PDB file of C-alpha atoms in Angstrom:
ATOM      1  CA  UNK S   1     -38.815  13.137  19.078  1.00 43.00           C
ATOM      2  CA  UNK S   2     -38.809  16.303  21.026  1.00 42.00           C
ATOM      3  CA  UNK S   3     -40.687  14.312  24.148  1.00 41.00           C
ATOM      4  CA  UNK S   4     -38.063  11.987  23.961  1.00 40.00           C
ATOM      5  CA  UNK S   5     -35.287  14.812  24.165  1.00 42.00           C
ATOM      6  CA  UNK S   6     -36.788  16.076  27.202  1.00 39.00           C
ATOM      7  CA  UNK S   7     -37.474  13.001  28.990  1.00 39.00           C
ATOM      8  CA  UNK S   8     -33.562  11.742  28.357  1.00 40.00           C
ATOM      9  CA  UNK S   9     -32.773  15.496  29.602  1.00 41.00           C
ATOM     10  CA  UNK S  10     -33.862  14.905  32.615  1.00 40.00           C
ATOM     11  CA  UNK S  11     -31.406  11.895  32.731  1.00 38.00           C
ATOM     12  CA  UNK S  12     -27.743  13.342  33.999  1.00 36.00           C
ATOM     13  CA  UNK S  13     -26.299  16.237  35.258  1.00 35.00           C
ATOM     14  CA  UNK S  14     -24.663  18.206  33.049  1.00 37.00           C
ATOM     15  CA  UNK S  15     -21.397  18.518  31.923  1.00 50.00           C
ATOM     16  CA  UNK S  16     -22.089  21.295  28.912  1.00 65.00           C
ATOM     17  CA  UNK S  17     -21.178  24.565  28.580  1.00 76.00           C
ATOM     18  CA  UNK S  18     -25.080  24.491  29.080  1.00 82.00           C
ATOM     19  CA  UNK S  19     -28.596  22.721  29.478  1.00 87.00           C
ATOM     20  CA  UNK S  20     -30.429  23.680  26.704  1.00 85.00           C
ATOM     21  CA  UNK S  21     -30.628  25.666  23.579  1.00 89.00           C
ATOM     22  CA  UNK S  22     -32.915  27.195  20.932  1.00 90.00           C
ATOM     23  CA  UNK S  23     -31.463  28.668  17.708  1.00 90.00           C
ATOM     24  CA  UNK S  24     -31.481  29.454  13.888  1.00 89.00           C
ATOM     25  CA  UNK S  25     -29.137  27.653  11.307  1.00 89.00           C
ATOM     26  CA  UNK S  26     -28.567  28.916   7.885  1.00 87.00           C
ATOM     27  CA  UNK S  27     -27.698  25.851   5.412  1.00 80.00           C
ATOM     28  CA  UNK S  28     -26.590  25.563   1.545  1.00 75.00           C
ATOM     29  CA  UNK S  29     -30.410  24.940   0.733  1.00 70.00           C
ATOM     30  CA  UNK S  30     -32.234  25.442   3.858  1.00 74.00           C
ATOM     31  CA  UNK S  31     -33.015  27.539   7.011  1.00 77.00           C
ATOM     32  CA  UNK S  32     -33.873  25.181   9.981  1.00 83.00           C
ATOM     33  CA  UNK S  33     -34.957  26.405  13.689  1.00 84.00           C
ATOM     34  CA  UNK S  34     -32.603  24.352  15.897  1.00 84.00           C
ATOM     35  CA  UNK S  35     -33.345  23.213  19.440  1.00 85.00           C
ATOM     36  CA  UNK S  36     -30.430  21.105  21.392  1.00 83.00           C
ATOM     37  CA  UNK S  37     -30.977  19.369  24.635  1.00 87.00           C
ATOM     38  CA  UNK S  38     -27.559  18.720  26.327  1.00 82.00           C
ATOM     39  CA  UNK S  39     -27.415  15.442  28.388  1.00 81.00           C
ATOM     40  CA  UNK S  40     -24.059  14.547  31.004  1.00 80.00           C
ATOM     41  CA  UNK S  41     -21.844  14.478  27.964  1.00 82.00           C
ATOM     42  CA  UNK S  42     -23.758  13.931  24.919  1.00 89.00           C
ATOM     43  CA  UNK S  43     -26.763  16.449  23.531  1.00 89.00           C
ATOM     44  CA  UNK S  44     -29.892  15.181  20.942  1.00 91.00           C
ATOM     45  CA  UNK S  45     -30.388  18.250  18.458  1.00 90.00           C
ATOM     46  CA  UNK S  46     -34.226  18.687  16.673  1.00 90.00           C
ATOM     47  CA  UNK S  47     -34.613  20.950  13.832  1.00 88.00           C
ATOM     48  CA  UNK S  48     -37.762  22.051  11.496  1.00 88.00           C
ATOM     49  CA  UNK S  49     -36.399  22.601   8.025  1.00 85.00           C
ATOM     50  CA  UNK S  50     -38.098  25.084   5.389  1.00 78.00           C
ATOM     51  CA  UNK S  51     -36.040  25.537   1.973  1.00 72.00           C
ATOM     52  CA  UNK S  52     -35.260  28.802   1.042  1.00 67.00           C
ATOM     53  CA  UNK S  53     -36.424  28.671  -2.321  1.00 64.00           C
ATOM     54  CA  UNK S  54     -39.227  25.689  -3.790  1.00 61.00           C
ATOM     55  CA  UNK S  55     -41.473  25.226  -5.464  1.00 58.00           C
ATOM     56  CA  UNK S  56     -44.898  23.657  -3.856  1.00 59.00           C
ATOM     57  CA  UNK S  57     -44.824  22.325  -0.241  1.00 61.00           C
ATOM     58  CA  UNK S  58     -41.049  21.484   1.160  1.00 74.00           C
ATOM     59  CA  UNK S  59     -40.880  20.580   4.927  1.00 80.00           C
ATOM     60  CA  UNK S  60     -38.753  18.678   7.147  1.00 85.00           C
ATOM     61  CA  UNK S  61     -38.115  17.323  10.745  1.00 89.00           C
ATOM     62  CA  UNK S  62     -35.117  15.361  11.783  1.00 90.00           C
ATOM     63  CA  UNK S  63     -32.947  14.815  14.921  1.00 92.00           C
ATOM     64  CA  UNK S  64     -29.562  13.384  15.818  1.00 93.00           C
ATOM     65  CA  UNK S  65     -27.646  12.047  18.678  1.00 95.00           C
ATOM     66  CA  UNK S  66     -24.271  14.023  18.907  1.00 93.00           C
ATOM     67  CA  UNK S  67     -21.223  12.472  20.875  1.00 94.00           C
ATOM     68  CA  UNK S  68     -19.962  15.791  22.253  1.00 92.00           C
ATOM     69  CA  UNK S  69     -15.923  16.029  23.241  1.00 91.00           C
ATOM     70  CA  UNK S  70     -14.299  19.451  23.702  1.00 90.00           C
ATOM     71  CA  UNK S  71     -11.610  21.029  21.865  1.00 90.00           C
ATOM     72  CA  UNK S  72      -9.219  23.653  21.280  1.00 85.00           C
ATOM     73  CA  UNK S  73      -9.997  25.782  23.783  1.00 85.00           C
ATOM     74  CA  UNK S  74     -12.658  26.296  26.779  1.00 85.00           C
ATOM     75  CA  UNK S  75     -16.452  26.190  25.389  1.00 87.00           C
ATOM     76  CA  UNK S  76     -15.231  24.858  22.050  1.00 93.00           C
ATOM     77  CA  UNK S  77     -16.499  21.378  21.350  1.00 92.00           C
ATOM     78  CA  UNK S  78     -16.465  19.005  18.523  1.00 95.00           C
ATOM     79  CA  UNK S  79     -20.007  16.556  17.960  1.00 94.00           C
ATOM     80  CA  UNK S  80     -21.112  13.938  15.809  1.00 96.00           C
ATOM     81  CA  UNK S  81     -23.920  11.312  15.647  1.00 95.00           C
ATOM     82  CA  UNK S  82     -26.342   9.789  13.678  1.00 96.00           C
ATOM     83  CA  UNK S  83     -30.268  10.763  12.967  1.00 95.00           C
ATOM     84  CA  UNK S  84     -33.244  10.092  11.275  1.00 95.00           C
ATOM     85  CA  UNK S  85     -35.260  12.445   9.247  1.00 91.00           C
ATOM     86  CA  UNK S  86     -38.714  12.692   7.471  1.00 91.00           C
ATOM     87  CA  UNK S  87     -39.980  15.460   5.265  1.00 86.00           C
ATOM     88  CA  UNK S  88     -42.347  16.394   2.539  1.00 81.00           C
ATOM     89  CA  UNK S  89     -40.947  17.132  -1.001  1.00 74.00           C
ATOM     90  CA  UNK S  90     -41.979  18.699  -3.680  1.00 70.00           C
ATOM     91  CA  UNK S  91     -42.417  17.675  -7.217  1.00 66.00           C
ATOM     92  CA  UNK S  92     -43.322  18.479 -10.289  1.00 61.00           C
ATOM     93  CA  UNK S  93     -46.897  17.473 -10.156  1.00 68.00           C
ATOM     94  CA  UNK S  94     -47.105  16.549  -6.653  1.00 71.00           C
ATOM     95  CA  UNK S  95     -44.834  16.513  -3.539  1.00 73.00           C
ATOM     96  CA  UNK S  96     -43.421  13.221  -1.888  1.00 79.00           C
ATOM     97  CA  UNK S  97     -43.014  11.918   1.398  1.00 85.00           C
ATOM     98  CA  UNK S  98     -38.969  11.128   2.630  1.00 87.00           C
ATOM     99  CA  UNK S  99     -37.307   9.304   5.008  1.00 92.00           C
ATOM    100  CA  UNK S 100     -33.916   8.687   5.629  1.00 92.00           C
ATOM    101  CA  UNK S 101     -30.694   8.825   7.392  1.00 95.00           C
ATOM    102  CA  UNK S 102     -28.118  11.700   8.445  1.00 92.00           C
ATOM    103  CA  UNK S 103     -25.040  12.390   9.916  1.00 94.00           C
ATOM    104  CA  UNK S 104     -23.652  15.264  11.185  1.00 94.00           C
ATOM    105  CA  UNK S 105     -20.302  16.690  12.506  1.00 96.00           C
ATOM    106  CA  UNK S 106     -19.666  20.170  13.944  1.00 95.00           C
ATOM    107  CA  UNK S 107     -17.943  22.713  16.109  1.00 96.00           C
ATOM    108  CA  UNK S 108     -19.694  24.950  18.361  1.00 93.00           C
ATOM    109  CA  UNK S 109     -18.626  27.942  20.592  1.00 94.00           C
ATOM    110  CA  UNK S 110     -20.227  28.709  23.758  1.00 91.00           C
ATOM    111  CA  UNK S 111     -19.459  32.353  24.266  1.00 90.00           C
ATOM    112  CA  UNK S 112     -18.388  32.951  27.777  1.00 88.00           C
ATOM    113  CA  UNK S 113     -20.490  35.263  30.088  1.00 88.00           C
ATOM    114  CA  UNK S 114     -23.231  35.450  27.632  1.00 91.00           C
ATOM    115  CA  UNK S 115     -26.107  33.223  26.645  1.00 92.00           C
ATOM    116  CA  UNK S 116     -24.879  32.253  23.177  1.00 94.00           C
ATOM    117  CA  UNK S 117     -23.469  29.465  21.311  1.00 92.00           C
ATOM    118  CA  UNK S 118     -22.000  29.469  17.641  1.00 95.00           C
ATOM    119  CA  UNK S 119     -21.425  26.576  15.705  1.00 94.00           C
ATOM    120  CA  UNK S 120     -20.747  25.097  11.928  1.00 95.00           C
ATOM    121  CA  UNK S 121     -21.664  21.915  10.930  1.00 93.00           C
ATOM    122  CA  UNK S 122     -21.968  19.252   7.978  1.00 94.00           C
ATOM    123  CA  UNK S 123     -24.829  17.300   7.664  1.00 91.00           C
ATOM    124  CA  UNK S 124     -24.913  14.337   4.556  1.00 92.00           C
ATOM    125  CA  UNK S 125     -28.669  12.915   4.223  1.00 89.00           C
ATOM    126  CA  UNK S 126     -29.686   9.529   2.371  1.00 91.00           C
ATOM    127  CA  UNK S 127     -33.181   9.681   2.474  1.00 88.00           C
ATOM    128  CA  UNK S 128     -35.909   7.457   0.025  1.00 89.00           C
ATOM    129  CA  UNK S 129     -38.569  10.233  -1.312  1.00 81.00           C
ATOM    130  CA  UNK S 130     -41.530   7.504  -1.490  1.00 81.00           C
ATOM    131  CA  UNK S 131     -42.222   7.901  -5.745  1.00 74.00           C
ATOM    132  CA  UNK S 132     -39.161   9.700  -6.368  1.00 74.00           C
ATOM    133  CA  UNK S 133     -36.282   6.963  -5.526  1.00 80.00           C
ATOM    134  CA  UNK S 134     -33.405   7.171  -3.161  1.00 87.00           C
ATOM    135  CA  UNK S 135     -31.275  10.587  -2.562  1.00 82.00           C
ATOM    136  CA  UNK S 136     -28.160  11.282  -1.032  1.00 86.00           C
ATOM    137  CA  UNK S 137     -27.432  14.897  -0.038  1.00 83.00           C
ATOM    138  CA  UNK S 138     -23.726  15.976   0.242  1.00 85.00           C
ATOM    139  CA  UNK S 139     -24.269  19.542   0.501  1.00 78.00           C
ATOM    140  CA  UNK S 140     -25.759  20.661   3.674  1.00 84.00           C
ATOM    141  CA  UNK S 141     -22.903  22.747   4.872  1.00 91.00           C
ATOM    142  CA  UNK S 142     -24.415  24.809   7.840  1.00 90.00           C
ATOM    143  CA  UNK S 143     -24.324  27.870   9.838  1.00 93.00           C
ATOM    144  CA  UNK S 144     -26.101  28.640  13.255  1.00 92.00           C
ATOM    145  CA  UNK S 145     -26.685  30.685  16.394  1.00 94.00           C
ATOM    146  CA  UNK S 146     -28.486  29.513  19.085  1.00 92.00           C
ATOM    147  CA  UNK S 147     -29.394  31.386  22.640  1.00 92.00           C
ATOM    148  CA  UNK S 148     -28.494  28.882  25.936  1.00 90.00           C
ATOM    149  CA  UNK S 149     -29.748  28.039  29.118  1.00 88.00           C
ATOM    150  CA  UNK S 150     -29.287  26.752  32.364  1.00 83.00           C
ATOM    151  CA  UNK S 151     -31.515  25.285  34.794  1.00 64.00           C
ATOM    152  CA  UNK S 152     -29.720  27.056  37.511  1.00 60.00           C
TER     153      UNK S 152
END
């Protein structure tokens, strides 16, 4: 996923507030390290997922496609797009494998002058944990930070 990211990076000029960026986000159940990779007018976003509190092994990966329009005001834009995600799960004798889908629609804030963006976000998952049956997440209401750059 993240090869593909940088290959269709390398696609169009930009039209972001900026290239690239690398961040934390803070969720309802979850802390995730965020990477996005902005294309002309669209970005793909990665992020590694560890839960805040579990227990046995809990672990995810999972990336989206964000349509990317701004709003409001300069360096304030408005995404959403689909993804695909994959994790381990824990159980209570043994963890399970997942796979599913998510959405996701946000704001984000590019500040001017400095390197960072802000953003909020809302992120439903239906994902199959492989012995545990089908899920659907509603709750992963999100906060992040994330430092930008250019390739200027």
């Amino acid at each position: 996923i993240i090869a593909l990211a940088l290959i269709l990076c390398g696609l169009g000029a930009s039209a972001q507030n900026y290239d690239w960026g690398i961040g934390l986000r803070g969720g309802v159940f979850h802390g995730s390290l965020d990477a996005r990779f902005c294309l002309e007018k669209n970005a793909v976003d990665i992020r590694v997922s560890i839960p805040y509190k579990t227990q046995g092994f809990n672990m995810g990966v999972d990336g989206t496609y964000e349509w990317r329009m701004p709003v409001i005001t300069e360096g304030m834009e408005f995404y959403y797009g689909p993804g695909l995600m994959l994790g381990i799960l824990p159980g209570a004798e043994k963890s399970f494998f997942s796979l599913g889908f998510q959405g996701v629609a946000g704001l984000e804030y590019k500040i001017p002058r400095i390197p960072l963006a802000a953003f909020i976000d809302y992120r439903p998952q239906l994902y199959c944990a492989f012995g545990n049956g089908l899920n659907f997440n509603a709750a992963d209401l999100g906060l992040g930070i994330r430092f930008t750059f250019d390739r200027k």
